[in-house]
XYZ file of C-alpha atoms in Angstrom:
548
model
C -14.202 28.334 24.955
C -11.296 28.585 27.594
C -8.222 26.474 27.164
C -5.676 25.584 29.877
C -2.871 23.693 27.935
C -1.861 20.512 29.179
C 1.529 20.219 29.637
C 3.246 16.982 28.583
C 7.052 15.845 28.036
C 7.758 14.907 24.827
C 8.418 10.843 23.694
C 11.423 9.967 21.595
C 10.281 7.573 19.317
C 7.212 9.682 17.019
C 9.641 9.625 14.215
C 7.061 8.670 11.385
C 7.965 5.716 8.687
C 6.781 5.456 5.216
C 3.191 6.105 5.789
C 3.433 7.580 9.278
C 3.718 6.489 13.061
C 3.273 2.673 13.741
C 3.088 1.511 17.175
C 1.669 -0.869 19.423
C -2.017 0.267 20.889
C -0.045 0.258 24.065
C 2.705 2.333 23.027
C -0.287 5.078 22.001
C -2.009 4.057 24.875
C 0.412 5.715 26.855
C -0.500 9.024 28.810
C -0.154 12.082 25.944
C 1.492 10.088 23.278
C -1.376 10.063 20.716
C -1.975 13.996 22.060
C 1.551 14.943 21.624
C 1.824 13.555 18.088
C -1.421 14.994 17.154
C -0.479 18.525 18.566
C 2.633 18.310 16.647
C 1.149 18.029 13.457
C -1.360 21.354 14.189
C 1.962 22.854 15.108
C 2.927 22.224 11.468
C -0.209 23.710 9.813
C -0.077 27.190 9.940
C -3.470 27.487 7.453
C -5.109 25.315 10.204
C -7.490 27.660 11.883
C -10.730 27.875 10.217
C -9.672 24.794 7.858
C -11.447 21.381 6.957
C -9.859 18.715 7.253
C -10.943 14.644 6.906
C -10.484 11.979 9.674
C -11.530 8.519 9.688
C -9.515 5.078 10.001
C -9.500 1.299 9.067
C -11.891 0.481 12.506
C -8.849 -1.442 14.356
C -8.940 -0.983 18.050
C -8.565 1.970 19.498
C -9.446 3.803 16.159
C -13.119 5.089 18.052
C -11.133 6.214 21.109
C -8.283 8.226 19.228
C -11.107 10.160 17.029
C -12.843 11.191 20.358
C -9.004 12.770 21.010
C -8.595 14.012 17.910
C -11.918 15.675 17.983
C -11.516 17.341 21.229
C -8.096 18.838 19.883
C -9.105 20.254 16.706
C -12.172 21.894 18.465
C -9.070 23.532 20.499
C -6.874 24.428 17.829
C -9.432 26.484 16.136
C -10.072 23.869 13.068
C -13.137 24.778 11.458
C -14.612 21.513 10.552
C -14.160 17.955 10.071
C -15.777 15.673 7.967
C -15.698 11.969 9.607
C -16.604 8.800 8.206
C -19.577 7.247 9.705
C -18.730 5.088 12.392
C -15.358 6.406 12.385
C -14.212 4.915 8.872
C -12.858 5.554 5.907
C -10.511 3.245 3.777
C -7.384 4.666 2.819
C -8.606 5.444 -0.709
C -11.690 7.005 0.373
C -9.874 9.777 2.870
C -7.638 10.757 -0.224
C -10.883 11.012 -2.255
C -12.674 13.142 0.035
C -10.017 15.496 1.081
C -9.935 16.054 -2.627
C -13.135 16.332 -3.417
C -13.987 18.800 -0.412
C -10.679 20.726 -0.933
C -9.524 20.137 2.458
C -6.496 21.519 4.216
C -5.703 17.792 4.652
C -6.811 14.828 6.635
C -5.583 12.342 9.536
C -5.797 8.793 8.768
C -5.802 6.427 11.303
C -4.393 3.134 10.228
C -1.498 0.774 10.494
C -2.372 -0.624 7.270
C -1.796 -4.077 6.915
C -0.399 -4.947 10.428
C -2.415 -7.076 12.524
C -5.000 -5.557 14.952
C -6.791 -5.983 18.627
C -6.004 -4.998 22.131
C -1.829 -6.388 21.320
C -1.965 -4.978 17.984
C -0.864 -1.792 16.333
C -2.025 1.155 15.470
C -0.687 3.977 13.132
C -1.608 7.411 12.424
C -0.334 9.790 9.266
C -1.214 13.204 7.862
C -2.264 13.448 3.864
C -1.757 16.541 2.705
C -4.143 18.877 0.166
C -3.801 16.719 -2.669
C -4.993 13.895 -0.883
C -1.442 11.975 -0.604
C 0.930 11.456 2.248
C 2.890 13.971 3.701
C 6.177 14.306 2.023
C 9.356 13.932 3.906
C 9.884 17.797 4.376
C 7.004 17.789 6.604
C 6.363 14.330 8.369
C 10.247 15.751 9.105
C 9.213 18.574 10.625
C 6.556 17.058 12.795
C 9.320 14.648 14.288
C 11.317 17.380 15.475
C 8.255 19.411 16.759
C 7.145 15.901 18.780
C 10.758 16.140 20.395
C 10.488 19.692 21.337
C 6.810 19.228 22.662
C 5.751 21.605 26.115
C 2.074 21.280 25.869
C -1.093 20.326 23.678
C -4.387 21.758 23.059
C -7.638 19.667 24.029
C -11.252 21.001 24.429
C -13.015 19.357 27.538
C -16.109 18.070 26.323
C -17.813 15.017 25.612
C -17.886 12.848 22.461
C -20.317 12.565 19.613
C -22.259 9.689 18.624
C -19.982 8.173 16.076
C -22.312 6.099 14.384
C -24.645 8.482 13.018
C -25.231 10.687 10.380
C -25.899 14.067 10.415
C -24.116 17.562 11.491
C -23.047 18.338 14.873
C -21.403 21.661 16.584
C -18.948 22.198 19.766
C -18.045 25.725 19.719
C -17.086 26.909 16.788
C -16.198 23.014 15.104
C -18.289 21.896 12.728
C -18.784 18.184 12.405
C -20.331 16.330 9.825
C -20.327 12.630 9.816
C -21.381 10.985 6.370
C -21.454 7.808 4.703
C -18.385 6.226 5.000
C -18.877 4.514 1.383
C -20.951 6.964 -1.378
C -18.562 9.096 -2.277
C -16.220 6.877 -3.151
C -18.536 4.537 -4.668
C -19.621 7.621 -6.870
C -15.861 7.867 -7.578
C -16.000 4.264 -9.089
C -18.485 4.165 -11.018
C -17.471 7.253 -12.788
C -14.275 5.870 -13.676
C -15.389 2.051 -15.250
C -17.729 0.583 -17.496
C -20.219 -0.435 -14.560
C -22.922 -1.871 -16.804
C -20.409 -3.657 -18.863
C -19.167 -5.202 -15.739
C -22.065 -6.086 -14.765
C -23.071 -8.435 -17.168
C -19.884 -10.166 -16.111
C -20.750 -10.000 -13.199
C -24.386 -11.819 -13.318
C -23.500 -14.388 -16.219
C -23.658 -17.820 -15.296
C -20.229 -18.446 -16.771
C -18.244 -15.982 -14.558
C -17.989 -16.405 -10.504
C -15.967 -13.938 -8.010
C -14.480 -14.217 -4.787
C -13.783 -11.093 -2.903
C -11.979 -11.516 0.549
C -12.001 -8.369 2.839
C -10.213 -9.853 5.608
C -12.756 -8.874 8.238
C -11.137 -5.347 7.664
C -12.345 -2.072 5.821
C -13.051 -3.063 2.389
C -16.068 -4.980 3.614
C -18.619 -2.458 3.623
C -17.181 -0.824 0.135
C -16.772 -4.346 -1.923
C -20.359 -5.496 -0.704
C -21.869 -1.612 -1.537
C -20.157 -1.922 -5.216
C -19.731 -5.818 -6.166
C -22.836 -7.013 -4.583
C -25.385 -4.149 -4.408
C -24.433 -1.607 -7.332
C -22.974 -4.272 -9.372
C -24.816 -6.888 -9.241
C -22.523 -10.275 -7.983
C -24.028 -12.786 -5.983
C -24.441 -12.460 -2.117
C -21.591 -13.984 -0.387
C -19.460 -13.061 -3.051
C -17.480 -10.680 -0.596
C -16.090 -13.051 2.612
C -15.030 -12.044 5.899
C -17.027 -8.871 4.514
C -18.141 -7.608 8.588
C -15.351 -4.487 9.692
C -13.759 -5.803 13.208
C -11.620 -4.290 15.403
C -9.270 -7.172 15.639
C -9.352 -8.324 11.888
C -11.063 -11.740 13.127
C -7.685 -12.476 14.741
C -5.923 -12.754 11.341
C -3.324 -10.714 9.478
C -4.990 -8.139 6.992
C -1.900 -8.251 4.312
C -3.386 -9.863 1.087
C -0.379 -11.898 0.047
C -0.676 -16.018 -0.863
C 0.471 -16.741 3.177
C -2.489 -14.436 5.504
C -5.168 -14.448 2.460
C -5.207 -18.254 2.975
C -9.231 -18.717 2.857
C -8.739 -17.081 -0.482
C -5.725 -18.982 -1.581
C -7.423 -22.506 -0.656
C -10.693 -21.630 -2.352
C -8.983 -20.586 -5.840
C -5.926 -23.318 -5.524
C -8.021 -26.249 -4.148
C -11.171 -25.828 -5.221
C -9.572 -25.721 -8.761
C -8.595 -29.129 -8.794
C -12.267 -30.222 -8.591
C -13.255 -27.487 -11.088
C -15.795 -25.322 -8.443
C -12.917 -22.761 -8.579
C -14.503 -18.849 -8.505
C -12.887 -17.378 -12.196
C -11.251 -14.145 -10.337
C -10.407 -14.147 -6.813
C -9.457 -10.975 -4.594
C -8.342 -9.635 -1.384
C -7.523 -6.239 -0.322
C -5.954 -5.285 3.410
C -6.532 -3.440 6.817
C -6.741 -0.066 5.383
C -8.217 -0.665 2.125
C -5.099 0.210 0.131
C -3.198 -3.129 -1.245
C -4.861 -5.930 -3.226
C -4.330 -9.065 -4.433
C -5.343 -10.731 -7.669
C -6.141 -14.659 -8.356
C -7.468 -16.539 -11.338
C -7.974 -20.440 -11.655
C -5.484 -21.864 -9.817
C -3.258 -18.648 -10.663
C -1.226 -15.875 -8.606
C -0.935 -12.522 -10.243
C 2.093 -11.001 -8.910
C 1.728 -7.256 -7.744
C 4.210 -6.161 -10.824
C 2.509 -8.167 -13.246
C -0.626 -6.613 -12.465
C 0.462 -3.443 -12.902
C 2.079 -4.099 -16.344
C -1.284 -5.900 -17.494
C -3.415 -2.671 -16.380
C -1.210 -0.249 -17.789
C -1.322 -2.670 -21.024
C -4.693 -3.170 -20.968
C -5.836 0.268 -19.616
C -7.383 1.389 -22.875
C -10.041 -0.950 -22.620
C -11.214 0.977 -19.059
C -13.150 4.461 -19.554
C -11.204 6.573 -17.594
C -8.598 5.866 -19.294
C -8.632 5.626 -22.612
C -7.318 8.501 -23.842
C -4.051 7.285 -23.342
C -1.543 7.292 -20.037
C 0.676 9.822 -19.503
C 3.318 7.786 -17.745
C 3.883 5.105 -15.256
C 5.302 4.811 -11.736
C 6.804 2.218 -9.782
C 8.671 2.001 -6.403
C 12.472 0.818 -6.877
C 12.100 -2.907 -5.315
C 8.838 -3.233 -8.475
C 9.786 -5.409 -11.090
C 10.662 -3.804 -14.251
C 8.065 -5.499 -15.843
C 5.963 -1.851 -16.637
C 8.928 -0.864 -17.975
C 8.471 -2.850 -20.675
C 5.052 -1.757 -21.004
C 5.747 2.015 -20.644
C 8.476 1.671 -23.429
C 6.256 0.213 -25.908
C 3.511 2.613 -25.407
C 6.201 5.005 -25.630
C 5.603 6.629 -22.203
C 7.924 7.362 -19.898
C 8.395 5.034 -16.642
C 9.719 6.415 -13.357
C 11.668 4.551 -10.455
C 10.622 6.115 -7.190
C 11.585 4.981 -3.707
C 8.879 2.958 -1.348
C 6.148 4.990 0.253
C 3.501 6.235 -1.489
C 3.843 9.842 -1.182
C 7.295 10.189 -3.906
C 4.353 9.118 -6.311
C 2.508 12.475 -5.671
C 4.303 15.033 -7.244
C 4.666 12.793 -10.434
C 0.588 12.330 -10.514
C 0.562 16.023 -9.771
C 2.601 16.960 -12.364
C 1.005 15.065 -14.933
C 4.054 13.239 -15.684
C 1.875 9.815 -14.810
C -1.333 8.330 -14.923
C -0.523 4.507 -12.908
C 1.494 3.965 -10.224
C 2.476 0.756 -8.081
C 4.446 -1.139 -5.380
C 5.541 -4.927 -5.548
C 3.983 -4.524 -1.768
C 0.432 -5.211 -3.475
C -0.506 -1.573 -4.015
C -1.554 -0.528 -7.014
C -2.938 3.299 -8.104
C -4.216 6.231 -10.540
C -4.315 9.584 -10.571
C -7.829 9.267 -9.311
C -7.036 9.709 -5.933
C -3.318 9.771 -4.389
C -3.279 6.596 -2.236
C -2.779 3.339 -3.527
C -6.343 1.328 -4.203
C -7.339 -2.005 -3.499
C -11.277 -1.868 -4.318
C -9.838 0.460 -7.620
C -7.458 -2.550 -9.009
C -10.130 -4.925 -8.433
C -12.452 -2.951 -10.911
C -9.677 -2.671 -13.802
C -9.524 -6.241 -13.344
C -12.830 -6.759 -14.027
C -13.325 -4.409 -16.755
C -10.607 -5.868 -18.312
C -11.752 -9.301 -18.002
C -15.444 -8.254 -19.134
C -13.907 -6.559 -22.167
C -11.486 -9.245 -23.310
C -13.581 -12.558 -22.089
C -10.409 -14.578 -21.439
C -9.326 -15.906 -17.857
C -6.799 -14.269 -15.788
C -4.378 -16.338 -16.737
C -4.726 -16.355 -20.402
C -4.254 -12.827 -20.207
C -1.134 -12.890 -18.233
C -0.014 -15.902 -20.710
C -0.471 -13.545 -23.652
C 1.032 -10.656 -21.732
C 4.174 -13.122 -20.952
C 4.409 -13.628 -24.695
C 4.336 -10.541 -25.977
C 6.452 -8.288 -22.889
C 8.389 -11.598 -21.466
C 8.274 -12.847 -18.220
C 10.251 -11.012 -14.993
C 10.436 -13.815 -12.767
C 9.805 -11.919 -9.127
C 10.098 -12.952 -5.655
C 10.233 -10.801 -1.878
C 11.319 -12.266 1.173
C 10.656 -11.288 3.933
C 12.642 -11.611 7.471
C 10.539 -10.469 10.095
C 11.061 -9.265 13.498
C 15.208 -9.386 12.941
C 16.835 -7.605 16.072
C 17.267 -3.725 14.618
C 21.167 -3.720 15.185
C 21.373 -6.992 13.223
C 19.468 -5.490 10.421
C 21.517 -2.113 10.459
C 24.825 -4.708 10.564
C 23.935 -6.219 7.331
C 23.074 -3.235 5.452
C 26.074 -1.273 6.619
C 28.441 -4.663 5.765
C 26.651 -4.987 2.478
C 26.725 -1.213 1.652
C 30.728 -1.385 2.463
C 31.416 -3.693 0.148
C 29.573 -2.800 -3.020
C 32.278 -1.396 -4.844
C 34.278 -4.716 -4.735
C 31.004 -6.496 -5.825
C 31.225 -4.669 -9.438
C 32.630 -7.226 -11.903
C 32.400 -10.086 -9.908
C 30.693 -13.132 -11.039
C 27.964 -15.462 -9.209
C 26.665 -18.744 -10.678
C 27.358 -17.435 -14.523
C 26.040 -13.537 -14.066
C 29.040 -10.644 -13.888
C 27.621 -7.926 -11.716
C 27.687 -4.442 -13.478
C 26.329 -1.971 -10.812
C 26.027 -1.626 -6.805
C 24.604 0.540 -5.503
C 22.076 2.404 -2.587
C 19.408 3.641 -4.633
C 18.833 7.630 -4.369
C 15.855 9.251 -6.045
C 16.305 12.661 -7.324
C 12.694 14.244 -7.640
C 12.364 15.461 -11.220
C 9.191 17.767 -10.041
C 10.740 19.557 -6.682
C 14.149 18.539 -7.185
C 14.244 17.049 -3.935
C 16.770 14.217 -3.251
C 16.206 10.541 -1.185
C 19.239 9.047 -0.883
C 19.769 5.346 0.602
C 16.614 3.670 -0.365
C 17.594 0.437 -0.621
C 20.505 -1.798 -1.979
C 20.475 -2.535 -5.665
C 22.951 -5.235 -7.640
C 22.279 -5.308 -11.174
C 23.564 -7.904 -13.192
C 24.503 -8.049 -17.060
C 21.496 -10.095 -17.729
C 18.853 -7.622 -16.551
C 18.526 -9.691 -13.475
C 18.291 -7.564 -9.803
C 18.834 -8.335 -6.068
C 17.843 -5.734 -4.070
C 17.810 -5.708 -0.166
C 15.665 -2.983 2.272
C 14.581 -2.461 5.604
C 11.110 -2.000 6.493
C 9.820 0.963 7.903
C 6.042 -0.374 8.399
C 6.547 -2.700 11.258
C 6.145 -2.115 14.770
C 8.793 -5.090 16.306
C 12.055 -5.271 15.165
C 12.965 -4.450 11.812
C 12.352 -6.457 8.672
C 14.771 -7.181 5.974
C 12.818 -7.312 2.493
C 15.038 -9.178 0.012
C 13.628 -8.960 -3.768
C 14.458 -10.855 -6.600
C 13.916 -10.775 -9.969
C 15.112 -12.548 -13.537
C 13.405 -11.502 -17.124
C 13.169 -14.300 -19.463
C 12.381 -13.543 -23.244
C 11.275 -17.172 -24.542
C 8.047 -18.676 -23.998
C 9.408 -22.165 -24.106
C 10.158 -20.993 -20.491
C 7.720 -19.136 -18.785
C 6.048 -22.203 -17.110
C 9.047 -22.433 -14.139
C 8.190 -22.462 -10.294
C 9.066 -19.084 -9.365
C 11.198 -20.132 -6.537
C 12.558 -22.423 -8.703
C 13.410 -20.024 -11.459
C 15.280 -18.139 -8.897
C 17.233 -20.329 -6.566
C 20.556 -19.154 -7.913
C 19.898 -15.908 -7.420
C 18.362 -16.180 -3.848
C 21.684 -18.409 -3.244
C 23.886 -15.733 -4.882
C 21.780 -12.791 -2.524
C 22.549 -15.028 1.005
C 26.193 -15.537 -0.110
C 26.197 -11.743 -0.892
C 24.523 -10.686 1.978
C 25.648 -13.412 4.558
C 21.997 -12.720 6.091
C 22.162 -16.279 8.026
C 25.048 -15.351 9.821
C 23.896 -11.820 10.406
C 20.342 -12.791 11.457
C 20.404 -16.364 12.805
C 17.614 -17.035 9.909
C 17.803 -19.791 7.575
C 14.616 -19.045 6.045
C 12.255 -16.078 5.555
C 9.516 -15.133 7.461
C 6.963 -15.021 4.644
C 7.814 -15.015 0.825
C 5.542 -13.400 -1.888
């Protein structure tokens, strides 16, 4: 096949995030911008010719028309095949699974995770690497600079493949094989939990589910495992069909977007037709929320009651090696970790510091307080993965979800946690804030707010134990002398603006009070963090956007 490269100009804005470039469809709409980015990661692959690599996305719009493109360039850049999710699709999960389990140079993912979707929504693409994680900084680095330095791209004039079905397909020397988007991964599952002990969970009379996958990609997985393989009732997945537009809604599985969900376990429970375990996982497959009975599981707490609990689940119980959570997590694992007698590690945000660890060996679980939750099973966060310990915990211990948490809470204590969220803040406002907030943390050390003396300030840095590799400023931390945290961060997943992420969090030994409102167990410390932080006169917000 001849090539004439196309030349192109290069854009200034592909500098990737924490799971890599999110931007309106329009803005990759634009004439070369998806080729440019693309070309610049091939530029960064020098093992690329003759490799395999995985591509697939969460089925938001656009994701059919940028595989065509990505297609068309690999055939150009001498890849040697591609394995593609049927119809285009792959969770997030399920990518990182099959990169592993085909040994593939790597794999691009197209997602923008939990943002919304449609024609005026955005769209994201990122490179995993090898082990089936994210790039690391090093080279989602390098691909920014190669975007900015950009002359010309590589793209194969031919004509697209039916996307839709399976089977094995060759332009010039490409291989293509599209396969079920959902098997191997299902495979994955069921090799990792107690399927038929679930199972009878799942079909008693005294135990009813609610999955919701927000019209996005977990439909086709939850309904393949819950319903078919393991047996729940039909409808027990909702908003199960895989949209381009998300139905309209926001795929981020928090108590505000999931509100079907929220209504059905809150509401319902008054009248007692309550489901026992509710879920809801997001856009790309790779966050989750748990529910019980008219009860919220917070993201942290889940965590600490898998890691807890994780003996009872087959893959794991030999034991855990360690545990991993991002910075802004609660330190309720730590409490876990420590009585195991495992070590616990404080990463930054972004999935990919959590690779080397699992790597390494130095960890078995992982997790963000941004509803993510992992294993070593794959390197991705997992949404349809957390729902599964869940329920072979729950079919191993037969108590509710919240009787577990209760006796969780009573043995660990209780770390009261909160995130709010200002969305859509004007960037220089943001950057204001942080820089007045990071210019006064010395001066904050010692002082007192509402009965707590502060005893460190600081902007988190993460020194990788594995590569040695240092992240510095990842986010504002004020620690106070009764274990108590305020930590503030800017977003790096949105598309508009920037969002400031305020977290909270107070750990209270005694039962007698581990029955508070969250919000209400906090207030003095989200006073103390506005005071601090002056964010109402920096933003113009007397409120967040949306608090989990």
């Amino acid at each position: 096949m001849k090539l004439q490269p196309v030349k192109t100009q290069p854009f200034t804005d592909q500098k990737p995030g924490t799971s890599g470039l999110r931007k309106t469809v329009n803005t990759f709409k634009q004439t070369d911008y998806l080729q440019n980015f693309v070309q610049s990661i091939f530029n960064c692959l020098p093992d690329l010719a003759g490799s395999t690599l995985i591509v697939g996305g969460d089925g938001r719009y656009y994701n059919r028309e940028a595989i065509q493109i990505i297609l068309r360039m690999a055939a150009a850049n001498s890849v040697g095949k591609v394995i593609l999710g049927q119809g285009g699709i792959f969770s997030t999960p399920a990518a990182s699974h099959m990169i592993r389990k085909n040994k593939a140079l790597g794999g691009i993912i197209l997602s923008a995770s939990h943002n919304p979707g449609g024609m005026d929504g955005d769209f994201g693409i990122k490179y995993n690497i090898s082990n089936g994680g994210p790039a690391p900084e090093e080279f989602t680095d390098a691909v920014f600079e190669a975007s900015k330095k950009i002359t010309e791209y590589r793209i194969a004039g031919i004509k697209g493949i039916p996307l839709d079905i399976i089977g094995e397909y060759t332009i010039d020397r490409l291989q293509i094989e599209i396969v079920d988007s959902v098997a191997d991964y299902a495979d994955l599952m069921e090799s990792l939990f107690d399927f038929p002990k679930i199972k009878q969970l799942l079909t008693s009379d005294k135990f009813t589910m609610c999955f919701d996958a927000m019209y996005a990609v977990t439909g086709p997985y939850a309904k393949k495992i819950l319903e078919e393989q393991l047996g729940a009732d039909e409808g027990t997945v909702i908003r199960g069909e895989c949209l381009p537009n998300f139905g309209g809604g926001h795929p981020d599985p928090n108590l505000v977007h999931a509100k079907q969900l929220v209504d059905l376990m809150y509401d319902a429970a008054e009248t007692g037709s309550s489901p026992n375990f509710g879920a809801a996982s997001d856009g790309d497959g790779d966050r989750n929320m748990i529910m019980g009975d008219y009860f919220f599981v917070t993201p942290s707490d889940s965590l600490a009651v898998i890691a807890a609990n994780a003996h009872l689940i087959p893959a794991y119980k030999g034991g855990l090696k360690g545990i991993g959570r991002s910075m802004p997590t609660s330190q309720a694992p730590d409490r876990v970790a420590e009585k195991l007698g495992i070590p616990c590690y404080e990463t930054p945000t972004g999935w990919k510091f959590f690779g080397n660890l699992l790597d390494d060996g130095r960890i078995t679980l992982c997790g963000e307080e941004s509803f993510g939750t992992g294993s070593d099973h794959v390197r991705e966060k997992d949404g349809i993965w957390a729902v599964l310990c869940w329920l072979n915990i729950l079919a191993e211990r037969k108590q509710s979800v919240e009787d577990i948490l209760r006796q969780h809470w009573a043995e660990y204590g209780r770390n009261y946690y909160t995130r709010h969220d200002y969305e859509n803040i004007p960037s220089e406002a943001a950057d204001k804030l942080i820089q007045n907030l990071q210019s006064n943390m010395d001066s904050l050390v010692e002082r007192e707010f509402n009965n707590r003396k502060v005893v460190t300030a600081d902007n988190f840095t993460y020194n990788d134990p594995v590569d040695g590799s240092i992240s510095a400023n990842q986010g504002i931390r004020i620690l106070f002398d009764d274990a108590s945290r305020i930590i503030f961060r800017l977003s790096g997943t949105g598309t508009g603006g920037a969002t400031l992420r305020l977290y909270i969090e107070r750990y209270v030994e005694d039962i007698k009070h581990h029955d508070l409102d969250t919000q209400e167990a906090l207030y003095d410390l989200i006073e103390t963090a506005e005071l601090i932080a002056n964010i109402i006169g920096f933003t113009g917000r007397d409120e967040p956007t949306v608090i989990t």
